mmCIF file of C-alpha atoms in Angstrom:
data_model
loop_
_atom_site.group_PDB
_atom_site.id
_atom_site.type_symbol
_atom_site.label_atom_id
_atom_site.label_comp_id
_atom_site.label_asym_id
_atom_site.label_seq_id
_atom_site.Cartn_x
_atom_site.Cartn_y
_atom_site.Cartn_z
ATOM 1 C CA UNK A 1 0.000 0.000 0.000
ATOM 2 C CA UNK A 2 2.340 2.173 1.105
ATOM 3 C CA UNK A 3 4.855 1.421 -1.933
ATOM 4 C CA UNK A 4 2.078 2.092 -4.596
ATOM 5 C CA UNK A 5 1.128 5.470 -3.150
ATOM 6 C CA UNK A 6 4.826 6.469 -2.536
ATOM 7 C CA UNK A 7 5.328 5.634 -6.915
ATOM 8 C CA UNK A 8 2.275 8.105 -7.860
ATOM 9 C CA UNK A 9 3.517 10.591 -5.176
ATOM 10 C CA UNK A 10 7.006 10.414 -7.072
ATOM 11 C CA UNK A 11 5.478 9.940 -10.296
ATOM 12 C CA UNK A 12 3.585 13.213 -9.628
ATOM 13 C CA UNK A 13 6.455 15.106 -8.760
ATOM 14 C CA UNK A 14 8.719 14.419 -11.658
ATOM 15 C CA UNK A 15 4.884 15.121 -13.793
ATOM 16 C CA UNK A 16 4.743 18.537 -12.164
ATOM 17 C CA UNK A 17 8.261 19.450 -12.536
ATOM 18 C CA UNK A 18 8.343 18.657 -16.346
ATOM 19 C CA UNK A 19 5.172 20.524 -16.824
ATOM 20 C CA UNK A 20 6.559 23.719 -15.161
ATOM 21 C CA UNK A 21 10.551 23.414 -16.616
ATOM 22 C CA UNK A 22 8.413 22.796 -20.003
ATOM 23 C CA UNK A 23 6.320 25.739 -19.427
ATOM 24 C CA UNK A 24 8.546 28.365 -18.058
ATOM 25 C CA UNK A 25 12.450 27.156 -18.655
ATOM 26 C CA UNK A 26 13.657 23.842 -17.468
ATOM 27 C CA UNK A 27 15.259 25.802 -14.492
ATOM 28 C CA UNK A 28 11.910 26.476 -12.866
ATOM 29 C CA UNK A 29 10.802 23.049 -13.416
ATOM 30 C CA UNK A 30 14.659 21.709 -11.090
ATOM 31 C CA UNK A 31 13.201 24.640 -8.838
ATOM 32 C CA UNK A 32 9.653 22.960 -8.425
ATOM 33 C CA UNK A 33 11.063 19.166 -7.833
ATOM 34 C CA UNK A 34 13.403 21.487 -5.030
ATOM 35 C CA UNK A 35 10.383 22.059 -3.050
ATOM 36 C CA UNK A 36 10.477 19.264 -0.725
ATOM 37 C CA UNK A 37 14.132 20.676 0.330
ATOM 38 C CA UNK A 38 12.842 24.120 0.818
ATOM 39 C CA UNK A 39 10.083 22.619 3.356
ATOM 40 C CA UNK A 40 12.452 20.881 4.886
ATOM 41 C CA UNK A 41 13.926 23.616 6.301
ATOM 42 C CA UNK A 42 10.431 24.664 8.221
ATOM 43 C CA UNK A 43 11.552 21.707 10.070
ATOM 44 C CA UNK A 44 14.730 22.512 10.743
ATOM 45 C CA UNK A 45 14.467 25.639 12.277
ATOM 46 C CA UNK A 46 11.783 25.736 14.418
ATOM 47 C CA UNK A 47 14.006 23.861 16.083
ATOM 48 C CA UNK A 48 16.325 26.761 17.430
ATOM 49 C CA UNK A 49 13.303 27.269 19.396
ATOM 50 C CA UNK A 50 11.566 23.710 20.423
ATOM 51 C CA UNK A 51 14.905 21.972 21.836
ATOM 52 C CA UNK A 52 16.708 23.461 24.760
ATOM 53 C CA UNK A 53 19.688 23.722 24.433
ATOM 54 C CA UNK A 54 19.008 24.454 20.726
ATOM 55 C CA UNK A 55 21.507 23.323 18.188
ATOM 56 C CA UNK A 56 23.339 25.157 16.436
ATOM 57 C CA UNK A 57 22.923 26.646 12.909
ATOM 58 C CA UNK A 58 25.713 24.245 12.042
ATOM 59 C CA UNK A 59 24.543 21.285 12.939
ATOM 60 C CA UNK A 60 21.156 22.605 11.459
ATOM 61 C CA UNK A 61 22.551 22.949 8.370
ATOM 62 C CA UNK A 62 24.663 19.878 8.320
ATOM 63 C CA UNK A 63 21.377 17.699 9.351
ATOM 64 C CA UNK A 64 19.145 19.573 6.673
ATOM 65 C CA UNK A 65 21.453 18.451 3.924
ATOM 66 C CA UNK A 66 21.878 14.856 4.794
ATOM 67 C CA UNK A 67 17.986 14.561 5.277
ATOM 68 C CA UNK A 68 17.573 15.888 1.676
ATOM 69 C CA UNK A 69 19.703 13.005 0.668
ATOM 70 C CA UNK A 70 17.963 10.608 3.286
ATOM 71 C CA UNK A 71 14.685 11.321 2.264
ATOM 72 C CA UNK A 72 14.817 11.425 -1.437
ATOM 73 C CA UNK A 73 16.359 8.036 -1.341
ATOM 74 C CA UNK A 74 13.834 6.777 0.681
ATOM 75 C CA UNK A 75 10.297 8.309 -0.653
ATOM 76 C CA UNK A 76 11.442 8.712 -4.241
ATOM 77 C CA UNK A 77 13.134 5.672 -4.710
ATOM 78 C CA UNK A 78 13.582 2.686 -2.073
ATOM 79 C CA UNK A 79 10.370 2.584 -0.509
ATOM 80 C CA UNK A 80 8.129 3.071 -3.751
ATOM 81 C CA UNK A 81 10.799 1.300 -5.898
ATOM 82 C CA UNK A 82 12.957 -0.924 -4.174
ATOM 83 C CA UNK A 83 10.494 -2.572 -1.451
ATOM 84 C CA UNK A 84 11.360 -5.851 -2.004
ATOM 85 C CA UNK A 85 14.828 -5.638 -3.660
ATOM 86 C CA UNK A 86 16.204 -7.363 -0.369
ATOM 87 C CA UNK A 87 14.159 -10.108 0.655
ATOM 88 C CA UNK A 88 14.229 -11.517 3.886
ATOM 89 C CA UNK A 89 16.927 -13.241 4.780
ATOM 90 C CA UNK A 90 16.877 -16.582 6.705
ATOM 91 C CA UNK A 91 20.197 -18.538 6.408
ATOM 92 C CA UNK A 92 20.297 -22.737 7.564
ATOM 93 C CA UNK A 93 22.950 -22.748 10.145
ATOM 94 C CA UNK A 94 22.273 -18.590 11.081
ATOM 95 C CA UNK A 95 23.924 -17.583 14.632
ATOM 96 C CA UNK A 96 21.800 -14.662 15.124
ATOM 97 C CA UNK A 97 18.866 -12.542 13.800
ATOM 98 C CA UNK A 98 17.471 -9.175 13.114
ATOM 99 C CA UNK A 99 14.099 -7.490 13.051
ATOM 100 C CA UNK A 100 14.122 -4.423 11.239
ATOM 101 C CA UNK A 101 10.678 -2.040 12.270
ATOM 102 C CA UNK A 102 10.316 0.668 10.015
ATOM 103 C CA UNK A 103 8.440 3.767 11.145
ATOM 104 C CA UNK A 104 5.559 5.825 9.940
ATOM 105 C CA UNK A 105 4.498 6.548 6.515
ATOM 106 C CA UNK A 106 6.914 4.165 5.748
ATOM 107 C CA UNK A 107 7.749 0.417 4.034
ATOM 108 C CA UNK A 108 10.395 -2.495 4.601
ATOM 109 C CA UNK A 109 12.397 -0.752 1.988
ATOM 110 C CA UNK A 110 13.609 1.855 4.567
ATOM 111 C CA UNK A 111 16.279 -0.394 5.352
ATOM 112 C CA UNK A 112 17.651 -2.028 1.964
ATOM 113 C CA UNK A 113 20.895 -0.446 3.484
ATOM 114 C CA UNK A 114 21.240 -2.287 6.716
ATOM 115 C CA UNK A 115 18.915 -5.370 4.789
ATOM 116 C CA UNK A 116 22.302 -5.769 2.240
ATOM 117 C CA UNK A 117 25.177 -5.563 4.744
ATOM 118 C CA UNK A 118 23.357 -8.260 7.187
ATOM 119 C CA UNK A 119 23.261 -10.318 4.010
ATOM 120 C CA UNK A 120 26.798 -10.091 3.349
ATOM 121 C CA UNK A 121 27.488 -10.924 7.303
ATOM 122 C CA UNK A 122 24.974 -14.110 7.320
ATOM 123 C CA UNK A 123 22.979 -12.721 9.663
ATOM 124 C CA UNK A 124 19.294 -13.649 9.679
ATOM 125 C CA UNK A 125 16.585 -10.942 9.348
ATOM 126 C CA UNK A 126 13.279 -10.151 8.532
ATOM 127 C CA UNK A 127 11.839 -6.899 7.937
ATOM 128 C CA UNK A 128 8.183 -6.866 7.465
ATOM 129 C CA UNK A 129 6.146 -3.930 5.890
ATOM 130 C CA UNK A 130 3.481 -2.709 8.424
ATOM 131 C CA UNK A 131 0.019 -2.677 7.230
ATOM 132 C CA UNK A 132 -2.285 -0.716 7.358
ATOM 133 C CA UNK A 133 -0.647 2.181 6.625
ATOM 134 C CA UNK A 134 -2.550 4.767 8.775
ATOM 135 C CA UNK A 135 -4.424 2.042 11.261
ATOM 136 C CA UNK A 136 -3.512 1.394 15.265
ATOM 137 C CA UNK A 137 -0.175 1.208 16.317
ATOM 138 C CA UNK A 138 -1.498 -1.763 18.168
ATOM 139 C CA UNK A 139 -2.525 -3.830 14.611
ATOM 140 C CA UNK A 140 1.624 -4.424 13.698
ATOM 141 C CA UNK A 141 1.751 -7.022 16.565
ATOM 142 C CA UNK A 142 1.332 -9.849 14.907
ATOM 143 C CA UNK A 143 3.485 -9.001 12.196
ATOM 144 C CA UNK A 144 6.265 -8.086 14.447
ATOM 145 C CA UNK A 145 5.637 -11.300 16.349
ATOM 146 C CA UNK A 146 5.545 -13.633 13.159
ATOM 147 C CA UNK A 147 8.769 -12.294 12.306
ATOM 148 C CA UNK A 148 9.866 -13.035 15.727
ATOM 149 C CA UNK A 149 8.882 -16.140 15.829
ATOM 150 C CA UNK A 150 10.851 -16.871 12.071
ATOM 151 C CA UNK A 151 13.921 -16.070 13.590
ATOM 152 C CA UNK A 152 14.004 -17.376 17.003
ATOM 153 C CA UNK A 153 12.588 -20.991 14.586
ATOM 154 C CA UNK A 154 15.937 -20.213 12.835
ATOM 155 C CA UNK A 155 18.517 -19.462 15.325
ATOM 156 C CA UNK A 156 17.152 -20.808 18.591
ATOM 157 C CA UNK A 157 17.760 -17.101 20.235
ATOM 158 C CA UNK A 158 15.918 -14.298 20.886
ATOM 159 C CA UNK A 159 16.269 -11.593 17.598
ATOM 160 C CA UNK A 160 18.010 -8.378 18.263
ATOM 161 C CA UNK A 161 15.303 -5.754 17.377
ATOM 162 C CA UNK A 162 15.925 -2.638 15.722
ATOM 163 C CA UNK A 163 13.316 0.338 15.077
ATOM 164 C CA UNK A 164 12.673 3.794 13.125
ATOM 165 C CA UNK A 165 10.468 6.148 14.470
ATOM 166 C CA UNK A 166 7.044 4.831 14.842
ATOM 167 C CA UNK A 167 8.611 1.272 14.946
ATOM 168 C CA UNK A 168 9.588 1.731 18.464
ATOM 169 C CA UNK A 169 6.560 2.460 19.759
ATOM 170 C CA UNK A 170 4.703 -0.956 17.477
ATOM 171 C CA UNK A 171 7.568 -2.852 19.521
ATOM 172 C CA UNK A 172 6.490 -1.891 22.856
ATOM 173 C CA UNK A 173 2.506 -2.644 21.609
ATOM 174 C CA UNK A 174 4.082 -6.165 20.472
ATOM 175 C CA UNK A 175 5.825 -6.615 24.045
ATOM 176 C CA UNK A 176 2.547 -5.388 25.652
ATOM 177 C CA UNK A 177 0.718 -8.545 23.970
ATOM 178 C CA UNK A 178 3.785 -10.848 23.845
ATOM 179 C CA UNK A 179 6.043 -10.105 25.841
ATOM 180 C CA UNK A 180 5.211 -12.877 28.460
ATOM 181 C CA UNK A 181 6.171 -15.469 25.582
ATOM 182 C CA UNK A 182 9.553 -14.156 25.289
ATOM 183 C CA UNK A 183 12.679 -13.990 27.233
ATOM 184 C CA UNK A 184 13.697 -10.334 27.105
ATOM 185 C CA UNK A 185 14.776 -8.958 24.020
ATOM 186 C CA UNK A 186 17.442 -6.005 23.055
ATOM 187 C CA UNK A 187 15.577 -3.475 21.067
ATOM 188 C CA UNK A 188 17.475 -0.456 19.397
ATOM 189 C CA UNK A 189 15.187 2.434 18.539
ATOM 190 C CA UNK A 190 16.073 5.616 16.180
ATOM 191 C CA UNK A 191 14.361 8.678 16.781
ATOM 192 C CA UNK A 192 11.088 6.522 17.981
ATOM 193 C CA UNK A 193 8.432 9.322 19.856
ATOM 194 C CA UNK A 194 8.774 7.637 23.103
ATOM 195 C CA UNK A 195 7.035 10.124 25.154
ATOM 196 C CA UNK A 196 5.322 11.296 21.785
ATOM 197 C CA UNK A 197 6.027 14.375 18.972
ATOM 198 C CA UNK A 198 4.488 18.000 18.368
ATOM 199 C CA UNK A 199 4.721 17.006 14.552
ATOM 200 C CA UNK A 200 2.215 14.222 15.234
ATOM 201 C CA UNK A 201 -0.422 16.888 15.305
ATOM 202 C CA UNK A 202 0.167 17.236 11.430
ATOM 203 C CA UNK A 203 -0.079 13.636 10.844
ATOM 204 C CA UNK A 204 -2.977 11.528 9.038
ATOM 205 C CA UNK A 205 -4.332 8.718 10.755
ATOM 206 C CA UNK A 206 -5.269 6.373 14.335
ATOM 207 C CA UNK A 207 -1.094 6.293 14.539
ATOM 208 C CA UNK A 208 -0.882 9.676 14.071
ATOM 209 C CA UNK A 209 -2.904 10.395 16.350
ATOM 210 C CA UNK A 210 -1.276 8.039 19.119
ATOM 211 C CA UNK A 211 1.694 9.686 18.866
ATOM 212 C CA UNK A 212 0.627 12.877 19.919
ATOM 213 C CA UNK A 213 2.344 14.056 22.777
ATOM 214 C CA UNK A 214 -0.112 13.283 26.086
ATOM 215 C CA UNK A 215 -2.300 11.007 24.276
ATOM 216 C CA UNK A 216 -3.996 8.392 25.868
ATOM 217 C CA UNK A 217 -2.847 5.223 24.303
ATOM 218 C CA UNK A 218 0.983 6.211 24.546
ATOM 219 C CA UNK A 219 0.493 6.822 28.450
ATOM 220 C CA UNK A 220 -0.520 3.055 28.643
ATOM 221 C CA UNK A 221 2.072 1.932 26.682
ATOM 222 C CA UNK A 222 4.616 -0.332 28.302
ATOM 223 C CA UNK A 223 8.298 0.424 28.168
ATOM 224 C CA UNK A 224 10.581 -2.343 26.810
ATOM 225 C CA UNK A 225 13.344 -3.836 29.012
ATOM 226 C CA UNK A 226 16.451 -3.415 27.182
ATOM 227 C CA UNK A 227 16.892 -0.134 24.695
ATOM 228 C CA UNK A 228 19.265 1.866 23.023
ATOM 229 C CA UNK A 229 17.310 4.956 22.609
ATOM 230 C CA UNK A 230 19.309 7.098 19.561
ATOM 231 C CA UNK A 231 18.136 10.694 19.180
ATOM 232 C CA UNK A 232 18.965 13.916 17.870
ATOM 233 C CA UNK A 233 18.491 17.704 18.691
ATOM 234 C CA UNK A 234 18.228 18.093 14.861
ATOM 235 C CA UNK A 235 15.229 15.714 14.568
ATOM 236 C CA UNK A 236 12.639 17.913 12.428
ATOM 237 C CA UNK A 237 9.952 14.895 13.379
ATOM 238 C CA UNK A 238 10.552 13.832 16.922
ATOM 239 C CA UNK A 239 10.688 16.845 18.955
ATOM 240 C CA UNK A 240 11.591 17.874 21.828
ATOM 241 C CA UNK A 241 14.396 16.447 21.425
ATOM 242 C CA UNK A 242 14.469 14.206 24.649
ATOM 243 C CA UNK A 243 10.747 12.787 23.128
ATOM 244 C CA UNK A 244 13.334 10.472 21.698
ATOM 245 C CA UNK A 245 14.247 8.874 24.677
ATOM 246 C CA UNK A 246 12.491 5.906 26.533
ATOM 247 C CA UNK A 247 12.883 5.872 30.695
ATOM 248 C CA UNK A 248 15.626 3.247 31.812
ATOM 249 C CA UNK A 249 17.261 3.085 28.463
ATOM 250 C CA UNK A 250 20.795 3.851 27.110
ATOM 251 C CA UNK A 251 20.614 7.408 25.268
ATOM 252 C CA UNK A 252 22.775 7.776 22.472
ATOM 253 C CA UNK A 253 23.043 11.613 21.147
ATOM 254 C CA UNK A 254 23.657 12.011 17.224
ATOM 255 C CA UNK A 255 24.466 15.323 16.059
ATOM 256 C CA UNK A 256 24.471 16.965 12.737
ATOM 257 C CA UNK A 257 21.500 14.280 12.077
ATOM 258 C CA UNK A 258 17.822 14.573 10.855
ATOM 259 C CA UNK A 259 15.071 12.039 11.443
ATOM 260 C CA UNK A 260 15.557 9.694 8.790
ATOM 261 C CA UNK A 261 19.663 10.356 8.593
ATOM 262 C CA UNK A 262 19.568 7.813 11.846
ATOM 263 C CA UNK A 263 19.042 5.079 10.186
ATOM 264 C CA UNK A 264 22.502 6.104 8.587
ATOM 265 C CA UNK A 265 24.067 6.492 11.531
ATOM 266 C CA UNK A 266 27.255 4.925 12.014
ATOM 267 C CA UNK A 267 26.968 5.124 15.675
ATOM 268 C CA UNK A 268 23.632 3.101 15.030
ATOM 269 C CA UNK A 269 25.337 0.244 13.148
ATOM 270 C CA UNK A 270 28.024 0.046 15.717
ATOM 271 C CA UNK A 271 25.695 -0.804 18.002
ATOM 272 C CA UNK A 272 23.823 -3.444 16.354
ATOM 273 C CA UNK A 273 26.863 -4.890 15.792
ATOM 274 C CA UNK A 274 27.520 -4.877 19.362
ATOM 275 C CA UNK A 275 24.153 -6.377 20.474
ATOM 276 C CA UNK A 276 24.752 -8.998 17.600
ATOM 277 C CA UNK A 277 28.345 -10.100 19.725
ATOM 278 C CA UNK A 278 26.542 -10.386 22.738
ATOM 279 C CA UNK A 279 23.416 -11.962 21.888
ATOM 280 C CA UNK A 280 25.177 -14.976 20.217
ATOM 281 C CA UNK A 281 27.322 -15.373 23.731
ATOM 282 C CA UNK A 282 24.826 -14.435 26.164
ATOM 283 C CA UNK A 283 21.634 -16.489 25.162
ATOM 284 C CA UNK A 284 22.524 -20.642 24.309
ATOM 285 C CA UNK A 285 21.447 -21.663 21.184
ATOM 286 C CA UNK A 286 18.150 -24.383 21.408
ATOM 287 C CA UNK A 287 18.889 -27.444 19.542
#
């Protein structure tokens, strides 16, 4: 769902743009497919004033051009595009596994990235696409816990989950129905609304609408019991700034970052990398 409106949201873009370079001179028409960078910067600096301490115009600056990058490559061509040019990936023999949670508005394809370089380590994963689109945060439950179950089949351990945005918060609803099935997991969340976002007020949809900061449905919401919380004081979505992180967690600070630039993150990587070490010593493997 998400892929096919993402292609005639694209598709509509480049249409406009030609229409307007072929109308008035081909630079007005690069100036009209610019527009999504221009808004972008809305974002960006409202945020000298949401976020104390505010960051700095550098960091600003820095952030706002790596999200332009971020989020061209995922809206205009991995998640309408490339949704399924990594399948999941489930190994015989497999050591460990991933779950990859992508956030709102968004598809599996948010994380062909990470999806590639676990493939060329041999580590299992499986990344569903969240459906629907705009429903309860509460509906992706099942579909985080039948990728759950896949791996744990495969490996005999407990996954390492990792989470965008909105994906955090679809991991605590999954622990909230499942967790008592489960040993405890290690979850790593980028810029997930933990304690909710002003920009959810803009949003379309039941999610939406549970992400709003104070809302009923996040108060109940159960925490998880081992996160890496990564966040940002240049995250044009999640803001305030400390939104980002969940009580009892590990906060990691990015700067010079924007929302969807996390899931770039070196420092991010790292650290599934590091819960990937520990997980295959930690837990024994079932035979």
């Amino acid at each position: 769902m998400n892929a096919r409106t993402q292609r005639i949201w694209t598709l509509l873009r480049l249409a406009v743009a030609l229409l307007v370079g072929w109308k008035f001179g081909w630079g007005w028409g690069l100036l009209t497919l610019a527009l999504h960078a221009a808004v972008l910067v809305l974002g960006f600096v409202q945020l000298r004033w949401v976020n104390v301490p505010a960051p700095g115009w550098g960091q600003l600056l820095r952030a706002w051009v790596g999200e332009v990058v971020a989020s061209e490559l995922a809206f205009s061509w991995r998640q309408p595009w490339r949704e399924w040019a990594q399948a999941d990936h489930l190994p015989a023999g497999a050591e460990a596994g991933v779950l990859l949670v992508h956030g709102f508005a968004c598809n599996r394809g948010r994380w062909n990235g990470w999806m590639k370089r676990l493939r060329a380590q041999r580590v299992a994963f499986v990344a569903p696409s969240l459906e629907p689109a705009f429903g309860s945060i509460d509906a992706y439950a099942d579909e985080i816990e039948a990728g759950v179950q896949k791996l744990k089949a495969l490996t005999g351990r407990m996954p390492v989950l990792c989470a965008h945005s909105m994906g955090g918060l679809a991991l605590r609803a999954w622990w909230r129905r499942y967790g008592a099935e489960h040993e405890a997991p290690h979850a790593i969340t980028l810029g997930s609304p933990h304690q909710g976002t002003r920009m959810a007020a803009l949003g379309l949809g039941t999610n939406a609408a549970q992400m709003r900061r104070g809302s009923t449905w996040l108060a109940s919401l159960p925490g998880l019991p081992d996160v890496d919380a990564f966040w940002t004081p240049c995250d044009q979505v999640v803001n305030p700034a400390e939104t980002a992180i969940l009580a009892g967690s590990r906060a990691h600070r990015v700067d010079g970052v924007g929302h969807m630039g996390l899931v770039h993150s070196d420092a991010a990587w790292q650290c599934l990398q590091t819960a990937l070490a520990g997980s295959s010593l930690r837990t024994p493997r079932r035979i």
